[in-house]
PDB file of C-alpha atoms in Angstrom:
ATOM      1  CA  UNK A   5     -10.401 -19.643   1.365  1.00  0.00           C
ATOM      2  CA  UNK A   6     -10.829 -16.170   2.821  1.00  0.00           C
ATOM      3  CA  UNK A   7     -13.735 -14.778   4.666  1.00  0.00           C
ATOM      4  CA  UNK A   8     -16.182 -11.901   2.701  1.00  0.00           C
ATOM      5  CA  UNK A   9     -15.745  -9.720   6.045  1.00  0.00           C
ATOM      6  CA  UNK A  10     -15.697  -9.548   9.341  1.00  0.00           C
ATOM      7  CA  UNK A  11     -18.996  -7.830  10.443  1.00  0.00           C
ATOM      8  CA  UNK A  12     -21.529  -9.599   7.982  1.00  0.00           C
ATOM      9  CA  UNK A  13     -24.655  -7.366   8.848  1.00  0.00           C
ATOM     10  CA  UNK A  14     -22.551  -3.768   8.041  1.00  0.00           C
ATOM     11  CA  UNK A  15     -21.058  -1.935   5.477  1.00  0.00           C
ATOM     12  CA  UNK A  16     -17.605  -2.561   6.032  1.00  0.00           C
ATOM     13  CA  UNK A  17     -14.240  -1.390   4.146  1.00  0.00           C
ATOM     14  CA  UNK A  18     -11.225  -3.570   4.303  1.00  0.00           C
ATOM     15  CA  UNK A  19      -7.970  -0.970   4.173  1.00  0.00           C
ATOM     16  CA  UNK A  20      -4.287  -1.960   3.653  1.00  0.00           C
ATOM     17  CA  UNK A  21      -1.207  -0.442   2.355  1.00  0.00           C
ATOM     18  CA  UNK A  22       1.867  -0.658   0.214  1.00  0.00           C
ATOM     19  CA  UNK A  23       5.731   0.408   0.530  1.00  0.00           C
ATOM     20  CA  UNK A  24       5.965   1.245   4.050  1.00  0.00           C
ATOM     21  CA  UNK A  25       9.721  -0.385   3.924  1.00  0.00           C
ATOM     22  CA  UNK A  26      10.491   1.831   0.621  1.00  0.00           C
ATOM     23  CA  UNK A  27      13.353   4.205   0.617  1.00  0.00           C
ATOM     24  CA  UNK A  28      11.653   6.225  -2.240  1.00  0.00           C
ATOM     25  CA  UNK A  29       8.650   6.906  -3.617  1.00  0.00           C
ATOM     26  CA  UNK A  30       4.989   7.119  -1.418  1.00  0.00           C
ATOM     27  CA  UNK A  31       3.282   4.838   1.207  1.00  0.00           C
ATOM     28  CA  UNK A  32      -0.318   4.278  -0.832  1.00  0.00           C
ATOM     29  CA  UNK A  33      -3.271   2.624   0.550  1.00  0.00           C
ATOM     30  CA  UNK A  34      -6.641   1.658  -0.684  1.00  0.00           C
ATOM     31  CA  UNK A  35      -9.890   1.144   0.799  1.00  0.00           C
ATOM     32  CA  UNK A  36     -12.751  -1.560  -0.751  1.00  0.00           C
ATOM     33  CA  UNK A  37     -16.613  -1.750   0.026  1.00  0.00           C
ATOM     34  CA  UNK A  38     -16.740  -5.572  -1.355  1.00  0.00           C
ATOM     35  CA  UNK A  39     -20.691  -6.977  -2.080  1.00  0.00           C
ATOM     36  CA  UNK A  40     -21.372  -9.915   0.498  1.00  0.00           C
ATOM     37  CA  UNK A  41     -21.714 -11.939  -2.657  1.00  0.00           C
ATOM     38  CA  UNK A  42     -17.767 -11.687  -3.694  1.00  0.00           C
ATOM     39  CA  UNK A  43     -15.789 -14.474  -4.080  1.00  0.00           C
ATOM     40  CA  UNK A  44     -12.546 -15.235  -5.533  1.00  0.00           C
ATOM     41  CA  UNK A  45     -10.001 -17.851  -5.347  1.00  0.00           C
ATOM     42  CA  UNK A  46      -7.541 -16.092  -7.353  1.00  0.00           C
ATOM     43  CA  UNK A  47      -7.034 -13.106  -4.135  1.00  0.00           C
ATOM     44  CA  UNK A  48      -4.991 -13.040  -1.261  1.00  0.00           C
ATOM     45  CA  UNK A  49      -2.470 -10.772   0.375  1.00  0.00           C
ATOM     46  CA  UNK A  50      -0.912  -9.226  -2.838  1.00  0.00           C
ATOM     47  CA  UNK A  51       2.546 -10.090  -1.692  1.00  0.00           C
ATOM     48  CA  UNK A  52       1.789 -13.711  -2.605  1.00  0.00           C
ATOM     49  CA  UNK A  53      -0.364 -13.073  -5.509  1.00  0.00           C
ATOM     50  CA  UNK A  54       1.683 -13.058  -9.110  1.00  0.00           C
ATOM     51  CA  UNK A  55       2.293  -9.243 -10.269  1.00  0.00           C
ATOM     52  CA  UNK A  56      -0.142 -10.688 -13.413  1.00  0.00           C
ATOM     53  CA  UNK A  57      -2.693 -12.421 -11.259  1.00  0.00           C
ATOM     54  CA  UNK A  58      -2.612  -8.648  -9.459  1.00  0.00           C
ATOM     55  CA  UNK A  59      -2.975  -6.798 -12.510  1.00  0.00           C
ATOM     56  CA  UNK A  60      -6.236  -9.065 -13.177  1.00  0.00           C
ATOM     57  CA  UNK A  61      -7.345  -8.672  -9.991  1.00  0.00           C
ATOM     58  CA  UNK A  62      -6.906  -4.948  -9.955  1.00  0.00           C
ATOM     59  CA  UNK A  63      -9.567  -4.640 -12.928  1.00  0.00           C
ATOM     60  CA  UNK A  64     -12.032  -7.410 -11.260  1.00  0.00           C
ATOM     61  CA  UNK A  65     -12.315  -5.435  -8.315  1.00  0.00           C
ATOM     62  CA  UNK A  66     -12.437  -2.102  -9.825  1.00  0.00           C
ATOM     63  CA  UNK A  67     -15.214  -3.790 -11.891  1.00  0.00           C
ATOM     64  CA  UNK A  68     -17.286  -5.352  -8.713  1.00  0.00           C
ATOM     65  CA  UNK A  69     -16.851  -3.370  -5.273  1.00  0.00           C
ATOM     66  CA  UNK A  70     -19.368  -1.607  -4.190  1.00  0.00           C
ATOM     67  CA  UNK A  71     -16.808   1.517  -4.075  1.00  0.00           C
ATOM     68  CA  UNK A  72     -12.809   1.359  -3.264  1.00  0.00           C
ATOM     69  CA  UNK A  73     -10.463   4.835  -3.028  1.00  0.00           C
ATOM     70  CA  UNK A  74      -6.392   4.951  -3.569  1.00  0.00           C
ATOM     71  CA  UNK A  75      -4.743   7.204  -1.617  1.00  0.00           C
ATOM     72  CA  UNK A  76      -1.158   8.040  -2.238  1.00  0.00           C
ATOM     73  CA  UNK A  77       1.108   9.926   0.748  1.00  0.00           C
ATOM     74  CA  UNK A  78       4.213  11.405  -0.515  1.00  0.00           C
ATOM     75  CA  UNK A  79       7.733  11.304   0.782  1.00  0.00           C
ATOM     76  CA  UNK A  80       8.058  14.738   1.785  1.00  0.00           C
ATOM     77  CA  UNK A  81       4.797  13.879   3.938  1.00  0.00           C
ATOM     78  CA  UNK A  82       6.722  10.639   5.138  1.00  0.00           C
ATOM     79  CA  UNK A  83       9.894  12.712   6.040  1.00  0.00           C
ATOM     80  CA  UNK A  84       7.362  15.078   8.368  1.00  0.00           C
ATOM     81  CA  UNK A  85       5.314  12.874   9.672  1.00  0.00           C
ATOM     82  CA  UNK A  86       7.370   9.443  10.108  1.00  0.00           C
ATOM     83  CA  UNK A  87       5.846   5.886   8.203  1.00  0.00           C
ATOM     84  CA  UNK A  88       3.723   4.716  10.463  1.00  0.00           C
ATOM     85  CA  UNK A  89       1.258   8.251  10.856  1.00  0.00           C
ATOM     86  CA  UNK A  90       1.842   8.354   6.784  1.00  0.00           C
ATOM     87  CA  UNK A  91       0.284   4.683   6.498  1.00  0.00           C
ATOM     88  CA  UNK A  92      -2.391   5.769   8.660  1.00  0.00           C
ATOM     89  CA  UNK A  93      -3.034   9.207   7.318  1.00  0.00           C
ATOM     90  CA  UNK A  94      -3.340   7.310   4.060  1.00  0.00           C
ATOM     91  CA  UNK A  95      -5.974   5.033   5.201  1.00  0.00           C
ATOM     92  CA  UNK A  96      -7.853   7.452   6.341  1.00  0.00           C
ATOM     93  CA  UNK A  97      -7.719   9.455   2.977  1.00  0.00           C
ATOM     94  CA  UNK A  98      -8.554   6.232   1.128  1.00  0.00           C
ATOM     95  CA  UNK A  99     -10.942   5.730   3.234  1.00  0.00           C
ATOM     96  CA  UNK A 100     -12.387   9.093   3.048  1.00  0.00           C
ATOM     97  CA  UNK A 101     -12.744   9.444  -0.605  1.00  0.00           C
ATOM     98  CA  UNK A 102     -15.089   6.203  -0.896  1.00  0.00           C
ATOM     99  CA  UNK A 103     -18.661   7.081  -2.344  1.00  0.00           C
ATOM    100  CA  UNK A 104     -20.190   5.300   0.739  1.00  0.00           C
ATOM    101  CA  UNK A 105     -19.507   5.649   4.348  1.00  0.00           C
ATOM    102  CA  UNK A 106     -18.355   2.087   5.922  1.00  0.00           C
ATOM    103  CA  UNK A 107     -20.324   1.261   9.131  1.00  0.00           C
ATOM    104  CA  UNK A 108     -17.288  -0.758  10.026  1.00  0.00           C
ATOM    105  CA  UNK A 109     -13.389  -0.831   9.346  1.00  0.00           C
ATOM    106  CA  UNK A 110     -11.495  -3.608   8.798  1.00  0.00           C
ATOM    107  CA  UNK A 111      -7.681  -2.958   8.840  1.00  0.00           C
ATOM    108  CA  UNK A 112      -4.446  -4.712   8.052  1.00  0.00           C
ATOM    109  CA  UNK A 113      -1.803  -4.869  10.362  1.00  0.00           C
ATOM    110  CA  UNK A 114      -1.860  -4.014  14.309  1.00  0.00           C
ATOM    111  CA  UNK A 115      -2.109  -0.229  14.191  1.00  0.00           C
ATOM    112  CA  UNK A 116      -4.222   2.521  13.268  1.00  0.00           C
ATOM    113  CA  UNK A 117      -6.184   5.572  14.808  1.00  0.00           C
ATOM    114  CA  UNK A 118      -9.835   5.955  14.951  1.00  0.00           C
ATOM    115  CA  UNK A 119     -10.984   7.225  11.753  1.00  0.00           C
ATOM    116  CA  UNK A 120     -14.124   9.498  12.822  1.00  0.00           C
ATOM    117  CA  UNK A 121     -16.489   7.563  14.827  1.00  0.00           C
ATOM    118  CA  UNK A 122     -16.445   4.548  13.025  1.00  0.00           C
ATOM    119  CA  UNK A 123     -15.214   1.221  14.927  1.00  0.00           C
ATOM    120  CA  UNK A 124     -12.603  -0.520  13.511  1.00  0.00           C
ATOM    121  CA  UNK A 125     -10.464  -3.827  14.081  1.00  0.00           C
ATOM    122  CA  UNK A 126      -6.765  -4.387  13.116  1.00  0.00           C
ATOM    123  CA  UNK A 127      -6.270  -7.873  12.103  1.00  0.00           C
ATOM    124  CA  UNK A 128      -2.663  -8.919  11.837  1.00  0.00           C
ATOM    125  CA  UNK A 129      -1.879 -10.588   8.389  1.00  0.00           C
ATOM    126  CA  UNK A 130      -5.627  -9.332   7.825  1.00  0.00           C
ATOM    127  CA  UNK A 131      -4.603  -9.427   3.674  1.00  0.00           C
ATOM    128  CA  UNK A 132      -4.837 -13.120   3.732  1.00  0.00           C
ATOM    129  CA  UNK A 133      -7.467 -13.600   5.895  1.00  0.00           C
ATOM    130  CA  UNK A 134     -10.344 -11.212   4.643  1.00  0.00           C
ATOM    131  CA  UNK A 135     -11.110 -10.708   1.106  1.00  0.00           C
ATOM    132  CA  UNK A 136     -11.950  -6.976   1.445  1.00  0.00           C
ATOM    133  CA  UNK A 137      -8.861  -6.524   3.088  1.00  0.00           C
ATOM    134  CA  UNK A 138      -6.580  -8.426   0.418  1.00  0.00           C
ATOM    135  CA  UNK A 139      -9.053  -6.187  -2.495  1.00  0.00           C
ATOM    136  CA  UNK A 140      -7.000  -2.895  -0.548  1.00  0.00           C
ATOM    137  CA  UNK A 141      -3.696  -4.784  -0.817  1.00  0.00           C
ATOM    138  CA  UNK A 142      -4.091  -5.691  -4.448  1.00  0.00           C
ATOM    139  CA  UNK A 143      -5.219  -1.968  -5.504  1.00  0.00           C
ATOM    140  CA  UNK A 144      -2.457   0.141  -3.039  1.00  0.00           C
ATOM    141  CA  UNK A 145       0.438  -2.614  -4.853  1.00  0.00           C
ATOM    142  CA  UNK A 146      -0.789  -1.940  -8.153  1.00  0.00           C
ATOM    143  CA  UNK A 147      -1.177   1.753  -7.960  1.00  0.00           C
ATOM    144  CA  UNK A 148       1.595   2.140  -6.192  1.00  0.00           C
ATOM    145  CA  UNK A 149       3.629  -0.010  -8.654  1.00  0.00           C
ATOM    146  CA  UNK A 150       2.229   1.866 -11.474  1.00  0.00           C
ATOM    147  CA  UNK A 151       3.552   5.184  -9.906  1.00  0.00           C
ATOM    148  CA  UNK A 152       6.823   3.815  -9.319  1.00  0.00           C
ATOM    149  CA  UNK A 153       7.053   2.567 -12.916  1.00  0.00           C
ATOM    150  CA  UNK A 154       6.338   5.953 -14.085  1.00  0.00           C
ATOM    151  CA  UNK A 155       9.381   8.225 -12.088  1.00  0.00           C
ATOM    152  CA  UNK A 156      11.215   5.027 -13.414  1.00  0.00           C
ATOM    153  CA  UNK A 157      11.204   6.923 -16.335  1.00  0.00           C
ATOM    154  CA  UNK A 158      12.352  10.386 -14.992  1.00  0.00           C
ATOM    155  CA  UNK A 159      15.746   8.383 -12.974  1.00  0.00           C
ATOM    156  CA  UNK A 160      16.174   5.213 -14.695  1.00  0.00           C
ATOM    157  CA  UNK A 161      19.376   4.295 -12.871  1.00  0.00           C
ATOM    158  CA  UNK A 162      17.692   3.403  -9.397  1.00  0.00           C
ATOM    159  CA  UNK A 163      15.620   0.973 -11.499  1.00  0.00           C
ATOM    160  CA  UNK A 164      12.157   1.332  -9.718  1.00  0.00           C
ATOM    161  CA  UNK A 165      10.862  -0.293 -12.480  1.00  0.00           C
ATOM    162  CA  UNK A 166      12.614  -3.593 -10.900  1.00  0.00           C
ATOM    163  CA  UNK A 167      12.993  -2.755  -7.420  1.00  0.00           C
ATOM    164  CA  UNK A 168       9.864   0.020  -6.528  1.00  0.00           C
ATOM    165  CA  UNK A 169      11.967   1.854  -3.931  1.00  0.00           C
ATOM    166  CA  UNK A 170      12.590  -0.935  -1.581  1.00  0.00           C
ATOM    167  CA  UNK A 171      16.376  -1.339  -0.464  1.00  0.00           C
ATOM    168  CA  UNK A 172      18.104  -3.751  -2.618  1.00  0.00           C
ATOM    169  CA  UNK A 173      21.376  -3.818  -2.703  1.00  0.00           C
ATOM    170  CA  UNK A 174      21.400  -1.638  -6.352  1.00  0.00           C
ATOM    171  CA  UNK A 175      19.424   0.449  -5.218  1.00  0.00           C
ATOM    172  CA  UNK A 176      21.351   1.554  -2.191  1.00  0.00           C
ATOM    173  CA  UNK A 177      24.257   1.288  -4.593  1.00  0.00           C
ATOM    174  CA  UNK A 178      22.849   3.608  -6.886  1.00  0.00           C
ATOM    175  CA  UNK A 179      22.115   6.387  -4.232  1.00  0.00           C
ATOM    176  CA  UNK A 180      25.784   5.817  -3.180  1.00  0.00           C
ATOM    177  CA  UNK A 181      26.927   6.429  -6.717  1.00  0.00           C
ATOM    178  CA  UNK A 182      23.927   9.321  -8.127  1.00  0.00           C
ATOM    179  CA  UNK A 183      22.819  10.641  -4.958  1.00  0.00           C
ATOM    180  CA  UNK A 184      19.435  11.435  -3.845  1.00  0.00           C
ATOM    181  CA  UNK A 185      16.703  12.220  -5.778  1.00  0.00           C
ATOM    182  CA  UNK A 186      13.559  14.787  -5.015  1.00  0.00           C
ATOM    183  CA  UNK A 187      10.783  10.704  -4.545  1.00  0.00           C
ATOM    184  CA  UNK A 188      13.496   9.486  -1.866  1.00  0.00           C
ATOM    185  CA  UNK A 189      12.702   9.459   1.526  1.00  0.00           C
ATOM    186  CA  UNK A 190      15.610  11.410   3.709  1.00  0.00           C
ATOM    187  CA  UNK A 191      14.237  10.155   6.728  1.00  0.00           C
ATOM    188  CA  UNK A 192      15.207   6.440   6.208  1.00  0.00           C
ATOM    189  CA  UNK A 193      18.883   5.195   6.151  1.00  0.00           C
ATOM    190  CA  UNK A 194      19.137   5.331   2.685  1.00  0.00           C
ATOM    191  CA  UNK A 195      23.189   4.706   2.627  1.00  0.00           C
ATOM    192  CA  UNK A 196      24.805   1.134   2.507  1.00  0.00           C
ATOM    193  CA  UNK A 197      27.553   2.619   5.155  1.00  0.00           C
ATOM    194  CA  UNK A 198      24.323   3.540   7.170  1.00  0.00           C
ATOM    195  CA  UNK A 199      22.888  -0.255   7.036  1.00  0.00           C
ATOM    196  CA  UNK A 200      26.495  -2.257   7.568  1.00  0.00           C
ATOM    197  CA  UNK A 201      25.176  -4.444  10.069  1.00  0.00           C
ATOM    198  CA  UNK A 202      21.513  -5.163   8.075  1.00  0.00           C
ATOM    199  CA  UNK A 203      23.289  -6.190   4.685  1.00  0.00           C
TER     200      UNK A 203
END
């Protein structure tokens, strides 16, 4: 069973994001104000969570935080300012569009940059070990799946319906064959000849 939160006694947002290891498409992250009365049995980190069971959980906590934010950052954005500053810049937009200011941040993962002067703790594997934590990691997969479904559309032969951007073998086979298109990220090895000794 997962904690509420970490600091019971402040208003704290759990922040997490979603296709950091994509070779198209944008890093999105959320950011979730759960009540201290929120339970669920059905959350956890969203990587574990069935893509229906997300969906589900996507309108639950839409329906019952206090306040949550998407942010997505785009791959030109990724190309300038490498992955890691683009997860973090989009935590701190999610973060920044809530309708309440958190007292406290709870992040996912082991790295991040002070976000005004609001503490914060990273908490590796923090998405299935906080509740407001997995909420963000529900909402930036779904969102970001959504987006991915629709330039699907727009360059149906990388099938990001299937894959969302990650590197699978098609879709590194696809770039090979099609070439690049204006969501991929030019800053990643996007090439199977470029990834020989990872396939």
């Amino acid at each position: 069973m997962l904690l509420n939160s970490f600091k019971k006694s402040k208003i704290e947002c759990g922040t997490d994001e979603a296709g950091r290891g994509c070779l198209a498409g944008p890093v999105t992250a959320a950011s979730v104000i759960l009540t201290s009365q929120f339970k669920s049995d059905l959350l956890n980190d969203s990587k574990i969570v069935k893509s229906t069971n997300r969906n589900i959980l996507k309108k639950i906590i839409e329906k019952e935080a206090i306040t949550f934010s998407v942010a997505h950052i785009f791959n030109e954005e990724i190309d300038k300012i490498n992955i890691l500053n683009a997860s973090i810049l989009g935590m701190h937009k999610a973060i920044n569009q809530l309708l309440i200011i958190p007292e406290h941040i709870l992040v996912d993962g082991n790295r991040f940059k002070p976000y005004l002067d609001i503490p914060h703790l990273c908490i590796i594997k923090g998405d299935g070990k906080y509740l407001n934590i997995a909420a963000a990691s529900i909402l930036a997969k779904t969102y970001r799946d959504e987006f991915m479904n629709l330039i699907h559309e727009e360059f149906p032969m990388y099938n990001w319906k299937q894959n969302k951007g990650y590197p699978t073998k098609e879709h590194r086979a696809a770039i090979q064959k099609y070439g690049v298109t204006k969501y991929h990220r030019l800053s990643f090895k996007l090439l199977p000849d470029q990834l020989k000794l990872e396939l």
